[in-house]
Coordinates of C-alpha atoms and ligand atoms in Angstrom, one line a residue:
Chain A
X1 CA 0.0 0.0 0.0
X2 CA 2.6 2.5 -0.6
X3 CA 0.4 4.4 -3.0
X4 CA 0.7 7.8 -2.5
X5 CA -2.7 9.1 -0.1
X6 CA -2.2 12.7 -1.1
X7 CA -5.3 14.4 -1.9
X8 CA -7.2 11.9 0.0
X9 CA -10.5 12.8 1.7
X10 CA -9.7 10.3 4.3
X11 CA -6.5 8.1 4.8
X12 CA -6.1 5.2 7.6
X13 CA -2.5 4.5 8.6
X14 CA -2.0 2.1 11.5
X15 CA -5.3 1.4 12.5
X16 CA -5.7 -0.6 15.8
X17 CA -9.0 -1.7 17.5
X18 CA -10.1 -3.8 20.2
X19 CA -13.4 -4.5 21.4
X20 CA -12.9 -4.9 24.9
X21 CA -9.4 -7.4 25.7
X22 CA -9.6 -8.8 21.9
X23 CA -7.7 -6.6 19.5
X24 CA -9.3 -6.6 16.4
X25 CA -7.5 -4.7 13.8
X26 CA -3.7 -4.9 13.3
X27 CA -2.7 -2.0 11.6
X28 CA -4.7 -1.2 8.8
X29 CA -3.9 1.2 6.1
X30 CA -6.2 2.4 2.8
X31 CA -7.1 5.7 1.6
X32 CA -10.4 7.0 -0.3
X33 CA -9.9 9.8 -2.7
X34 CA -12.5 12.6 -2.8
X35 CA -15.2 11.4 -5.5
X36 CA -14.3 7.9 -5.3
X37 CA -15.4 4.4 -4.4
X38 CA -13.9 2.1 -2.7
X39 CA -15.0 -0.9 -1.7
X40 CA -13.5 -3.2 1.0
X41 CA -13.5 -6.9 0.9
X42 CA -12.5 -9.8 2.6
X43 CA -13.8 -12.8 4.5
X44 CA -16.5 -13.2 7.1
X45 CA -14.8 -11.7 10.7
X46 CA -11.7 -10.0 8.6
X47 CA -12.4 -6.6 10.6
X48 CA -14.3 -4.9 7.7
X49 CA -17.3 -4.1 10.1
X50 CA -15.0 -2.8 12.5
X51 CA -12.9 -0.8 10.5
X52 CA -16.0 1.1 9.6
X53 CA -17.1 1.6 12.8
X54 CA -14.0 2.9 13.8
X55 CA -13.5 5.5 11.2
X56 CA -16.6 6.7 12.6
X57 CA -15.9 6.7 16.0
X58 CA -17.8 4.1 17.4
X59 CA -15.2 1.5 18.6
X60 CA -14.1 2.4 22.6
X61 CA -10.6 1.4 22.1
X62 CA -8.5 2.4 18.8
X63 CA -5.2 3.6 17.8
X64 CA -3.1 5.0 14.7
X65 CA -4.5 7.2 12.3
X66 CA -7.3 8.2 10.6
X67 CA -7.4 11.6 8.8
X68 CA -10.4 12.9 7.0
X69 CA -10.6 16.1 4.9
X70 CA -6.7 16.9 6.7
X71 CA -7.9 16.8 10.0
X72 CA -6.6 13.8 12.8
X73 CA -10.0 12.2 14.0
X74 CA -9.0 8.6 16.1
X75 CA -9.2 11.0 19.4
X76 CA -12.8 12.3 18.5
X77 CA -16.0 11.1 20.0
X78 CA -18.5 9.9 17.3
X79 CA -20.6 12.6 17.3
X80 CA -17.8 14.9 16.8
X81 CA -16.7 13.0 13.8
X82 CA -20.5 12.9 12.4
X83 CA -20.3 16.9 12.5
X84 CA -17.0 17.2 10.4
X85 CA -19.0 14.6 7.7
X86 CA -18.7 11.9 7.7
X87 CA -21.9 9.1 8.1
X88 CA -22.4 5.8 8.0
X89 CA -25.1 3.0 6.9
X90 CA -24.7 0.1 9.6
X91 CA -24.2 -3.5 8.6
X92 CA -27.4 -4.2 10.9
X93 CA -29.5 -1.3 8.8
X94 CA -30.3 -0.1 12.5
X95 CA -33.7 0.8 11.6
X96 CA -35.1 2.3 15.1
X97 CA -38.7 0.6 15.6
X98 CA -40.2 3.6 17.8
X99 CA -40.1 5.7 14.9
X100 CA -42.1 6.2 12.2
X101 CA -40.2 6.5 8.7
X102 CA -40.2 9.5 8.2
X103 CA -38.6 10.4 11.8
X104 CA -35.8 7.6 11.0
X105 CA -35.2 9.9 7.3
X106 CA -35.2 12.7 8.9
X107 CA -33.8 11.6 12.4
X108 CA -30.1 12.4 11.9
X109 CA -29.4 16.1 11.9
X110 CA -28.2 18.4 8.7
X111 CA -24.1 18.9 9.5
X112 CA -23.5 20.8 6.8
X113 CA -25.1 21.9 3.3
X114 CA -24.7 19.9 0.4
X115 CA -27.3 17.0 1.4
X116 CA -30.2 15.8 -0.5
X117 CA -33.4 17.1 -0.3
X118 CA -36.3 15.0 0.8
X119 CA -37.6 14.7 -2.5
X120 CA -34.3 13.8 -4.1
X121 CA -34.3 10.8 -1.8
X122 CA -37.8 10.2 -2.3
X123 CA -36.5 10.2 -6.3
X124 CA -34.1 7.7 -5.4
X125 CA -36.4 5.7 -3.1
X126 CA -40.0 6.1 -4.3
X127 CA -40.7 3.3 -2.3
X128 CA -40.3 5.3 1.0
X129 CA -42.6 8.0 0.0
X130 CA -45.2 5.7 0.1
X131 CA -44.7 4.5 3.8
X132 CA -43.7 7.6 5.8
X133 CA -46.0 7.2 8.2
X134 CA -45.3 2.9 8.8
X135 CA -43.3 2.4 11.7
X136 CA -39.3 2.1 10.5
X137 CA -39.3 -1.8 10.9
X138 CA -42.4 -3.0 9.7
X139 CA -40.7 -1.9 6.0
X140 CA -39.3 -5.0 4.2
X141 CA -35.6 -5.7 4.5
X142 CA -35.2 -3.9 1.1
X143 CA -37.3 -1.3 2.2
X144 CA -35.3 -0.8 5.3
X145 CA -31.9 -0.5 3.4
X146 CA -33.3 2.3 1.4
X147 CA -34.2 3.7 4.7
X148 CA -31.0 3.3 5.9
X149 CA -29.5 4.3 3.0
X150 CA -31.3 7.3 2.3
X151 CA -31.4 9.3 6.2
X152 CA -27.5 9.4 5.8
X153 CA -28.0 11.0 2.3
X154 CA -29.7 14.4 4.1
X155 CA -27.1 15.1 6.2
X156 CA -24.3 16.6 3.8
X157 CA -21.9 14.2 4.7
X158 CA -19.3 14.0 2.3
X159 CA -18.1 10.5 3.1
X160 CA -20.7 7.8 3.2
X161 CA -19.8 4.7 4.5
X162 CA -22.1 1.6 3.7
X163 CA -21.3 -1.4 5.4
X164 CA -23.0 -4.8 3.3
X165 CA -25.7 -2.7 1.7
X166 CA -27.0 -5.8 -0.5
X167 CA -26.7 -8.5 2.1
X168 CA -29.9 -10.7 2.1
X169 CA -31.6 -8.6 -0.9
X170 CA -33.6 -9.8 -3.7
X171 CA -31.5 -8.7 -7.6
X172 CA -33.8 -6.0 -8.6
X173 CA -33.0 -4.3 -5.2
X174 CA -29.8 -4.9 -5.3
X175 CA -29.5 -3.4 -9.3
X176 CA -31.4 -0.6 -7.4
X177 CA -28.9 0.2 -4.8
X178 CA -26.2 -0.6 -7.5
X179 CA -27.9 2.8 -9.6
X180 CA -28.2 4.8 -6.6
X181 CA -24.4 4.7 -5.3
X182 CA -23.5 5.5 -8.7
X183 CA -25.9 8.5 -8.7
X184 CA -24.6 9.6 -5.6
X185 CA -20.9 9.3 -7.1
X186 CA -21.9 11.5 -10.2
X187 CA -23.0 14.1 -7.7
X188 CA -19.7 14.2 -5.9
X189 CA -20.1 12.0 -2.8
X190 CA -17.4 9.7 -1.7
X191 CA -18.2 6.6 -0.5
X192 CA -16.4 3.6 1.2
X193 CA -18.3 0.3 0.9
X194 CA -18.0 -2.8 2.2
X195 CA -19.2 -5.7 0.1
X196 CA -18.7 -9.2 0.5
X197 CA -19.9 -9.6 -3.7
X198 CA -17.1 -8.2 -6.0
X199 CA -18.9 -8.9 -8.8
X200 CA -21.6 -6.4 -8.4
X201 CA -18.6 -3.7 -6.6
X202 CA -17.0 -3.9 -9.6
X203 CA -19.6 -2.2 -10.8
X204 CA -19.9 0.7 -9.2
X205 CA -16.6 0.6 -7.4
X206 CA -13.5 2.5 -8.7
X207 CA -10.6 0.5 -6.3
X208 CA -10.8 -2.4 -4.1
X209 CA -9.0 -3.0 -0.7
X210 CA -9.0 -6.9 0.7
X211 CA -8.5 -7.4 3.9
X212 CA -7.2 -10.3 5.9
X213 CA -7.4 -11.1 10.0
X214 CA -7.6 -7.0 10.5
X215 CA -5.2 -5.8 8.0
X216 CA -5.4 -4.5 4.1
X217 CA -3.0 -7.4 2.6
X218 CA -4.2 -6.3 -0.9
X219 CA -5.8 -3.6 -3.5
X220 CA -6.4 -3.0 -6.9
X221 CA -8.5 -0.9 -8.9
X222 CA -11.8 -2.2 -10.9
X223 CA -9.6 -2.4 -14.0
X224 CA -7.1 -5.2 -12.9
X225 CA -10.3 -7.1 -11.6
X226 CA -9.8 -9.4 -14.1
X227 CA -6.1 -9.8 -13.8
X228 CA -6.4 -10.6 -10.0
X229 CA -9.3 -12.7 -10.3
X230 CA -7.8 -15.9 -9.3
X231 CA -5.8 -14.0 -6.1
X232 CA -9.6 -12.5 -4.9
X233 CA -11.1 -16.0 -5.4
X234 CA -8.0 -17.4 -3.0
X235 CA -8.4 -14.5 -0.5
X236 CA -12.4 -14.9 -0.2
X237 CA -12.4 -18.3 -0.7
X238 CA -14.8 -18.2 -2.9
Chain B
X1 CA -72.1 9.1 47.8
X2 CA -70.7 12.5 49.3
X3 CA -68.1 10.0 50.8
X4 CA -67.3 8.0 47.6
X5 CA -66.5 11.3 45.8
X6 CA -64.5 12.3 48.1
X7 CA -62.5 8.8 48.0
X8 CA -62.6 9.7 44.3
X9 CA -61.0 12.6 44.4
X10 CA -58.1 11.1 47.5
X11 CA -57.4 8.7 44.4
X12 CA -57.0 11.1 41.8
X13 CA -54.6 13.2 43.8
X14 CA -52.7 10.3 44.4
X15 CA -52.7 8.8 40.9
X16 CA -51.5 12.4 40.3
X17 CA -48.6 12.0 42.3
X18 CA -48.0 8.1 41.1
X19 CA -48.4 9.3 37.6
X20 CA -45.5 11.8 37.7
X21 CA -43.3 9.6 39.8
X22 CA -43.7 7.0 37.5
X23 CA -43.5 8.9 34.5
X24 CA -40.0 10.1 35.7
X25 CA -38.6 6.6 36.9
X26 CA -40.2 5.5 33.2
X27 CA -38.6 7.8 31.4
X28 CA -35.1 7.4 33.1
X29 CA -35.3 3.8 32.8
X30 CA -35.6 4.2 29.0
X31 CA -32.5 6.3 28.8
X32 CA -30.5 5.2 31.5
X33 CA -31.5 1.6 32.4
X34 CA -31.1 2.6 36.0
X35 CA -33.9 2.0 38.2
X36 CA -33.9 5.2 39.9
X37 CA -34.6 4.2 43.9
X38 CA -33.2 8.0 44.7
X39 CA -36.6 8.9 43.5
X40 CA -38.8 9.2 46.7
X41 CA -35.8 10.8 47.9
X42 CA -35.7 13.8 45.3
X43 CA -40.0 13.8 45.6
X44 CA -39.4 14.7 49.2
X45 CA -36.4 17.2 48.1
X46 CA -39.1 19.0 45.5
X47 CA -41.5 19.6 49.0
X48 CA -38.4 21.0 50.7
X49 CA -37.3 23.1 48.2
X50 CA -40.9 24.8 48.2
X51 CA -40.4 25.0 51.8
X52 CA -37.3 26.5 52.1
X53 CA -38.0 28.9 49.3
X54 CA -40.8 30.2 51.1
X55 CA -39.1 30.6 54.9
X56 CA -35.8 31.5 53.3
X57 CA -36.4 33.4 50.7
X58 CA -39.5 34.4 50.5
X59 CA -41.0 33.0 47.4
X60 CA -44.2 31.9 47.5
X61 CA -46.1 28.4 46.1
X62 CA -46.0 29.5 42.5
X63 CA -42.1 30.1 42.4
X64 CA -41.5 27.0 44.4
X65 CA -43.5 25.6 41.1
X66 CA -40.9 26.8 38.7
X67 CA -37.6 26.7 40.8
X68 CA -37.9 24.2 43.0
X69 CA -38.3 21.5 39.7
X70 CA -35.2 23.5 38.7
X71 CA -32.8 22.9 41.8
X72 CA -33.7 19.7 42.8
X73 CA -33.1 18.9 38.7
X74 CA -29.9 20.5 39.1
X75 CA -28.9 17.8 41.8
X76 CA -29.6 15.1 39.7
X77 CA -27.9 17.1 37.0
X78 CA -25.0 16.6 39.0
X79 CA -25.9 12.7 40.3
X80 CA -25.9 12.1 36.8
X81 CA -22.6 13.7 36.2
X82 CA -20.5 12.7 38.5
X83 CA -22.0 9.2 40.0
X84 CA -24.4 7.2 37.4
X85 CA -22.5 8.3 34.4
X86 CA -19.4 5.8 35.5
X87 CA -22.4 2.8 35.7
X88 CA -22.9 2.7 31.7
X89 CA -23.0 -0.8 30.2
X90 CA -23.2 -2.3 33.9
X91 CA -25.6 -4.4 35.3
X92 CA -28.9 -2.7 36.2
X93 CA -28.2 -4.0 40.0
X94 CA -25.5 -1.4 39.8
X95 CA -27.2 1.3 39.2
X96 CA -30.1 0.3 41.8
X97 CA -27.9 -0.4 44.7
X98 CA -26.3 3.0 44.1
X99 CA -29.7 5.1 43.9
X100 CA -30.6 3.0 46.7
X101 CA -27.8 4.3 49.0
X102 CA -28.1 7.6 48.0
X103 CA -31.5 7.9 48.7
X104 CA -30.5 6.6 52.1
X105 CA -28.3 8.9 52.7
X106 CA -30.5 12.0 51.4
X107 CA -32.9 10.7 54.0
X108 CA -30.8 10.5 56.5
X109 CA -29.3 14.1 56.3
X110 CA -32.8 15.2 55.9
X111 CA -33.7 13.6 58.8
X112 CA -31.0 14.7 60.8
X113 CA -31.6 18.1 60.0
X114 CA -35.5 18.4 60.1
X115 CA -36.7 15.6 62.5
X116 CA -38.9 13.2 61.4
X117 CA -42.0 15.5 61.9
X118 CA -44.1 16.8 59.5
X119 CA -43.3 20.5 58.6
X120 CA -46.4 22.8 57.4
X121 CA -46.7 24.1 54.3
X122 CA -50.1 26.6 53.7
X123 CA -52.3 26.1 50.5
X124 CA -51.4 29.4 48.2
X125 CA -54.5 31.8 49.1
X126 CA -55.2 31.5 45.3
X127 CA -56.3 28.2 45.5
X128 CA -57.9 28.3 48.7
X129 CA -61.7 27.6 49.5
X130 CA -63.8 25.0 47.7
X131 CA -66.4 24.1 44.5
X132 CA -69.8 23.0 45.4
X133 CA -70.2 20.7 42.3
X134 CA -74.0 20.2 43.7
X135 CA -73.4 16.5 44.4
X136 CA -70.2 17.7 46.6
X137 CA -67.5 19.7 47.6
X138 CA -64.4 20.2 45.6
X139 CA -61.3 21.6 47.3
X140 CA -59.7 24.0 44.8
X141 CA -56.6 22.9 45.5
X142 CA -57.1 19.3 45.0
X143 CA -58.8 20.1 41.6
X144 CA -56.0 22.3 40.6
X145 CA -53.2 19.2 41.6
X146 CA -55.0 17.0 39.4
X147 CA -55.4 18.9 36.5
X148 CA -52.0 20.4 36.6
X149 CA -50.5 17.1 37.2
X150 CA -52.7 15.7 33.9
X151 CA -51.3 19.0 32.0
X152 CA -48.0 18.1 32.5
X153 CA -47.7 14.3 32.2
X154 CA -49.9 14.5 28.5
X155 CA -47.3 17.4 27.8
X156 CA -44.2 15.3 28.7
X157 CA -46.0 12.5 26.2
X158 CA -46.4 14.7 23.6
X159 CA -42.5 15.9 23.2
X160 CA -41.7 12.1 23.9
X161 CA -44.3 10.5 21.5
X162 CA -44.4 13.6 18.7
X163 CA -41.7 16.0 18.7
X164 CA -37.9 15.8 17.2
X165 CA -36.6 16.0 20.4
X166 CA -38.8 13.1 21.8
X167 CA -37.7 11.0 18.2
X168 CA -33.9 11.9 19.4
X169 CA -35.0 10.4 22.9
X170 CA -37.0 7.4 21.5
X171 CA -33.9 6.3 19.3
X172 CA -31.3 7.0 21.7
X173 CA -33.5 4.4 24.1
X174 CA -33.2 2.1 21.4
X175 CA -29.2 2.4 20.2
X176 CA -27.8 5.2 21.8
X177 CA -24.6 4.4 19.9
X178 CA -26.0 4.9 16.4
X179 CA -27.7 8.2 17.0
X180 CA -24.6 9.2 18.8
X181 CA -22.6 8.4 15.8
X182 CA -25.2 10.7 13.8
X183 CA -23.8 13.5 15.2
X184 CA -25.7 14.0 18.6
X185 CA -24.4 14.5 21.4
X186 CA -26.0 11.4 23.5
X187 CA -24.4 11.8 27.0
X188 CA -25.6 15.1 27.3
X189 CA -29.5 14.0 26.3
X190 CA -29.0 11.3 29.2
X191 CA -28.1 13.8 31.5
X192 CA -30.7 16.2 30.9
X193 CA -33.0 13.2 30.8
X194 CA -32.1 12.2 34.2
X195 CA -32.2 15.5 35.4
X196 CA -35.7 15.9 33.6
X197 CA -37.4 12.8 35.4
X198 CA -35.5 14.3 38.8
X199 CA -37.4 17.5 38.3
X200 CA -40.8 15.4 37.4
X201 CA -40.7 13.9 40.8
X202 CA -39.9 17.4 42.6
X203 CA -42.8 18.9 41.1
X204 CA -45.1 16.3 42.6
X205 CA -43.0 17.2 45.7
X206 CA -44.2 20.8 45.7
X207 CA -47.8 19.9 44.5
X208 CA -48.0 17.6 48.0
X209 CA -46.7 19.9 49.9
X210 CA -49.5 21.8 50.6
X211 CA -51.5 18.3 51.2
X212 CA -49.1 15.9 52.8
X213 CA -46.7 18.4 55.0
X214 CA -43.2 18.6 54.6
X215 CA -41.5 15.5 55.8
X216 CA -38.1 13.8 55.2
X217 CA -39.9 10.2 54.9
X218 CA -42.8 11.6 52.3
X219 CA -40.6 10.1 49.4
X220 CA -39.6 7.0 51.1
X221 CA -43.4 5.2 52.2
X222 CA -44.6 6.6 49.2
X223 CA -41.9 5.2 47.0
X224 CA -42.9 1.6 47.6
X225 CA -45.9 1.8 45.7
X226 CA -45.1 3.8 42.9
X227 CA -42.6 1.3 42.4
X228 CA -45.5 -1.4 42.3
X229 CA -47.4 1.3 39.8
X230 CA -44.2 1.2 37.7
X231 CA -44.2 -2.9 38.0
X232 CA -47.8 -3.3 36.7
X233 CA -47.8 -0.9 34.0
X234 CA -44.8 -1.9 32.8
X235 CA -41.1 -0.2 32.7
X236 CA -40.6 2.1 29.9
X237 CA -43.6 3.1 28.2
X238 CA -44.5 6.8 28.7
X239 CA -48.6 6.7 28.3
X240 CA -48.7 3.3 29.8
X241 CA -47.2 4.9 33.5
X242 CA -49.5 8.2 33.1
X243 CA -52.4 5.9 32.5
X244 CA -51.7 3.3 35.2
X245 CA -50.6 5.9 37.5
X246 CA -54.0 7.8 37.3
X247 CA -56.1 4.0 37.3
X248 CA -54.8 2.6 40.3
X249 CA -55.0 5.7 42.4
X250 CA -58.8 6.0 41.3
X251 CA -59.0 2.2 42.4
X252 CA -57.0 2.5 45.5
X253 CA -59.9 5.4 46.3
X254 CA -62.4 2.9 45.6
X255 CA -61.1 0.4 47.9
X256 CA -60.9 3.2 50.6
X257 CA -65.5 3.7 49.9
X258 CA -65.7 0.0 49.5
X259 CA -63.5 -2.2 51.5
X260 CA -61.2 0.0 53.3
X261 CA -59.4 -2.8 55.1
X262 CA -58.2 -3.7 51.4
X263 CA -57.1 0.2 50.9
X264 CA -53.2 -0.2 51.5
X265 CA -53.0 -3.5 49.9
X266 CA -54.9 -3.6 46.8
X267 CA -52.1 -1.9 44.6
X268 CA -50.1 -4.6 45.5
X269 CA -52.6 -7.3 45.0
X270 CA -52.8 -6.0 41.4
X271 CA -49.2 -6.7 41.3
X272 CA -49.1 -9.3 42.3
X273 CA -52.0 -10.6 39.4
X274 CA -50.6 -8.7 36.9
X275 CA -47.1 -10.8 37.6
X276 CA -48.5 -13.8 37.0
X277 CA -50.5 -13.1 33.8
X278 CA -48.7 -10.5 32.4
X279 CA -45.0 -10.6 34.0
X280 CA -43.9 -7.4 31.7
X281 CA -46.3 -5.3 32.9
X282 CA -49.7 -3.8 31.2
X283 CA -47.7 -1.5 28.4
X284 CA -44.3 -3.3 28.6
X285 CA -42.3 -4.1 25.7
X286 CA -40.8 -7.3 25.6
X287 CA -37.4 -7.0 25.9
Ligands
LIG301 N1 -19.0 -6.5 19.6 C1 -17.9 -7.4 19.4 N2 -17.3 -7.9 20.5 C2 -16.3 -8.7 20.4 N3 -15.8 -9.1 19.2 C3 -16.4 -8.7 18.1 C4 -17.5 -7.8 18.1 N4 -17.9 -7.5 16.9 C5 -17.0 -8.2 16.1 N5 -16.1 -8.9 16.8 C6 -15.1 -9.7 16.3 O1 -14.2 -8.9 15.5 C7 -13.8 -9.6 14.3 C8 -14.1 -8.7 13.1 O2 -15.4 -8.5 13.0 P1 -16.1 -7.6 11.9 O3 -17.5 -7.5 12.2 O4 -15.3 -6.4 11.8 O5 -15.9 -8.5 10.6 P2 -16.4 -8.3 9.1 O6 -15.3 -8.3 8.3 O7 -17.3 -7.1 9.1 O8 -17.2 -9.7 8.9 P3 -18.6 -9.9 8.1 O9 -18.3 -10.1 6.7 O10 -19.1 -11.2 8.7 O11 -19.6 -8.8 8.4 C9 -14.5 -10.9 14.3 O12 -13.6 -11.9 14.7 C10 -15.6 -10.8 15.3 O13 -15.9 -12.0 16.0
LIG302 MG1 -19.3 -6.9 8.8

């Protein structure tokens, strides 16, 4: 990984976690670009999940690096880290049940300009327009993603960070969300995915990052998919 | 019937008062997960307040309405701060023991101070006198503590259940962690929170004042059975406690006409039934 991370809206260098006594990341390094996607893959319990949340703030114990738009953020709480923008879509949708839909869209707060409106999300999702007054998780599970997907997109973040936003979801839904991120690409957002099927990320994604028992051991960009085809197959055992 | 009424209306103060104890303790629950035993404690703290406002300082029953929710908030403000804060992600037995012993020792230094005699406090001249309602009489005051007390727990309901603030509270209830990492800042909603359901139970302190007197064991006998209020209508819902609290002080006046022997007991007889049949309470969630 010694590409060079200038320019980069965020850079990870020497990333440690732990959740609790078991250290979970090892030092891991990547960078995201302003504009781009990147995806990050790897096998189930490689620290992908992890490294998202801690980027975000939301793991108790972490050390090394993590810079986003030049500013050092591993010391700031994750509220704090929301505010300078960046937001995240959690693996687990975290679709909060004593709200209605609209109050999970519109739940977390506007941190700077730049965000969609309602009705550009509604564009994206017409689905949601439909049940903003269902409570959040009585939506199907595609449903919910767009939910889930679509509150982070008022804010103004500028990095988005979906973690597995296709896992358990039918193809057309999945094509759907596929249309969306690159939507959101085309008006400027950057966004750092984690996907466990490269097939579709090669799609929308512009690099790749693979991780390994909590480190990056690999990337490429969407181009040399092909080329490192057989290596990805080996590292996800797929 | 003149005596039934009255009963009536004895039950409907009191579900008053066990409807904005229990609103409080429901409330913190759902933020905190601490079962909040200091609450009696900060009850009887809201009726001192009003009482040394007015002997101290010489602010009548209608400040003592406004500050004394305010400075006995403060306190738990500062509980929150510097004690329960450090019992996040614990056990709830944590947070019990330690409300527990602090409303021991809030007693005791009340106690110590004061005696265990009840200290008067004087219905405000505005609200003296009564209502002949032609089937009986109606103490203005009493009229005025229910409906206030009604005012105020459907209020707290509507920011909770309706407002952006109570969507912020709802969802930090559920995963604090998420909304915190949505760019809230969630430790100081629990505080506030905390401090909010401390100033819920002082008010009820200054509205009993006037009715009860001002003693340092008010909070502590009373306590016990808004505790069993909480238990049947379940922790954590906000119109389940205002309802429940309201409906068993209206039944525990009924007893009182009907079968007064029964009158201390029955709340707990309810418990009891509604433990068996319905162990998370009238409007609990399962959890
Ligand atoms: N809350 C937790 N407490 C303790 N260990 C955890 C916790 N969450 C995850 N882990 C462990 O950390 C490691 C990395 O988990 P993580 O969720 O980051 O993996 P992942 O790459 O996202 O996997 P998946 O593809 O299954 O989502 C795993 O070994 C997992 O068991
Ligand atoms: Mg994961």
């Amino acid at each position: 990984m010694a590409e060079a991370a200038n320019g980069a809206l965020l850079t990870v260098a020497g990333l440690e976690a732990w959740y609790g006594e078991s250290h979970i990341l090892h030092g891991v390094d990547f960078h995201v670009r302003p504009g781009e996607v990147v995806t990050l893959l790897g096998r189930n319990g490689a620290g992908k999940t992890t490294t998202l949340k801690s980027v975000m703030g939301m793991i108790g114990k972490r050390s090394g690096s993590i810079r986003f738009d030049g500013a050092e953020t591993i010391r700031l709480t994750s509220d704090r880290i929301a505010r300078a923008g960046i937001a995240l879509c959690p693996e687990e949708r975290g679709i909060f049940a004593s709200l209605d839909v609209k109050e999970n869209l519109t739940l977390p707060p506007v941190v700077r300009p730049g965000g969609l409106s309602l009705d550009q999300i509604f564009e994206l999702f017409p689905n949601l327009k439909e049940r903003l007054g269902s409570q959040g998780t009585k939506l199907s599970g595609g449903e919910q993603q767009m939910l889930a997907i679509g509150r982070i997109l008022r804010t103004g973040a500028r990095l988005l960070m979906l973690d597995e936003p296709t896992e358990g979801l039918a193809p057309v839904i999945i094509q759907q969300i596929g249309r969306t991120i690159a939507r959101l690409k085309q008006s400027g957002f950057t966004i750092l995915l984690v996907e466990q099927n490269f097939r579709w990320a090669s799609k929308v994604a512009d690099r790749f990052y693979v991780m390994e028992h909590g480190r990056v051991v690999d990337g490429f960009a969407s181009a040399d998919l092909e080329a490192n085809k057989q290596k990805l197959q080996d590292y996800l055992g797929v | 019937m003149q005596a039934l009424y009255g009963q009536l209306v004895v039950g409907l103060i009191n579900g008053s008062f066990y409807a904005l104890l229990s609103l409080g303790l429901a409330v913190i629950f759902g933020m905190l997960n601490i079962i909040n035993f200091a609450h009696g404690a900060f009850y009887m703290m809201g009726a001192f307040a009003a009482y040394f406002l007015l002997n101290w300082a010489g602010l009548g029953y209608w400040w003592a309405l406004l500050l004394a929710p305010l400075m006995v908030g403060a306190v738990g403000v500062l509980v929150e701060r510097t004690m329960l804060q450090w019992l996040t992600g614990l056990d709830h037995l944590y947070g019990l023991l330690l409300t527990f012993g602090l409303a021991l020792v809030i007693q005791g230094v009340f106690q110590n101070e004061f005696g265990s005699s009840g200290l008067p406090y004087a219905i405000p001249a505005e609200l003296r006198g009564a209502q002949n309602l032609g089937f009986m009489f109606l103490p203005n005051y009493r009229a005025w503590v229910i409906v206030f007390s009604l005012v105020v727990c459907l209020a707290t309901w509507f920011v909770i259940e309706r407002t952006k603030l109570g969507a912020y509270l709802r969802a930090a209830t559920e995963r604090p962690e998420l909304v915190r990492a949505f760019g809230i800042d969630v430790p100081r909603m629990i505080t506030l929170t905390y401090g909010f359901g401390v100033a819920l139970a002082a008010l009820a302190g200054v509205l009993a004042a006037p009715i009860n007197q001002v003693r340092p064991l008010m909070g502590a006998d009373f306590i016990i059975v808004v505790f069993a209020v909480v238990v049947i209508g379940g922790m954590g819902s906000i119109m389940g406690s205002i309802v429940t609290g309201f409906a068993l002080g209206l039944i525990e006046g009924l007893t009182k006409y009907f079968y007064p022997e029964a009158s201390s007991t029955v709340v707990f007889v309810i418990m009891a039934i509604v433990l068996l049949v319905k162990p998370n309470g009238l409007f609990g969630r399962t959890a």
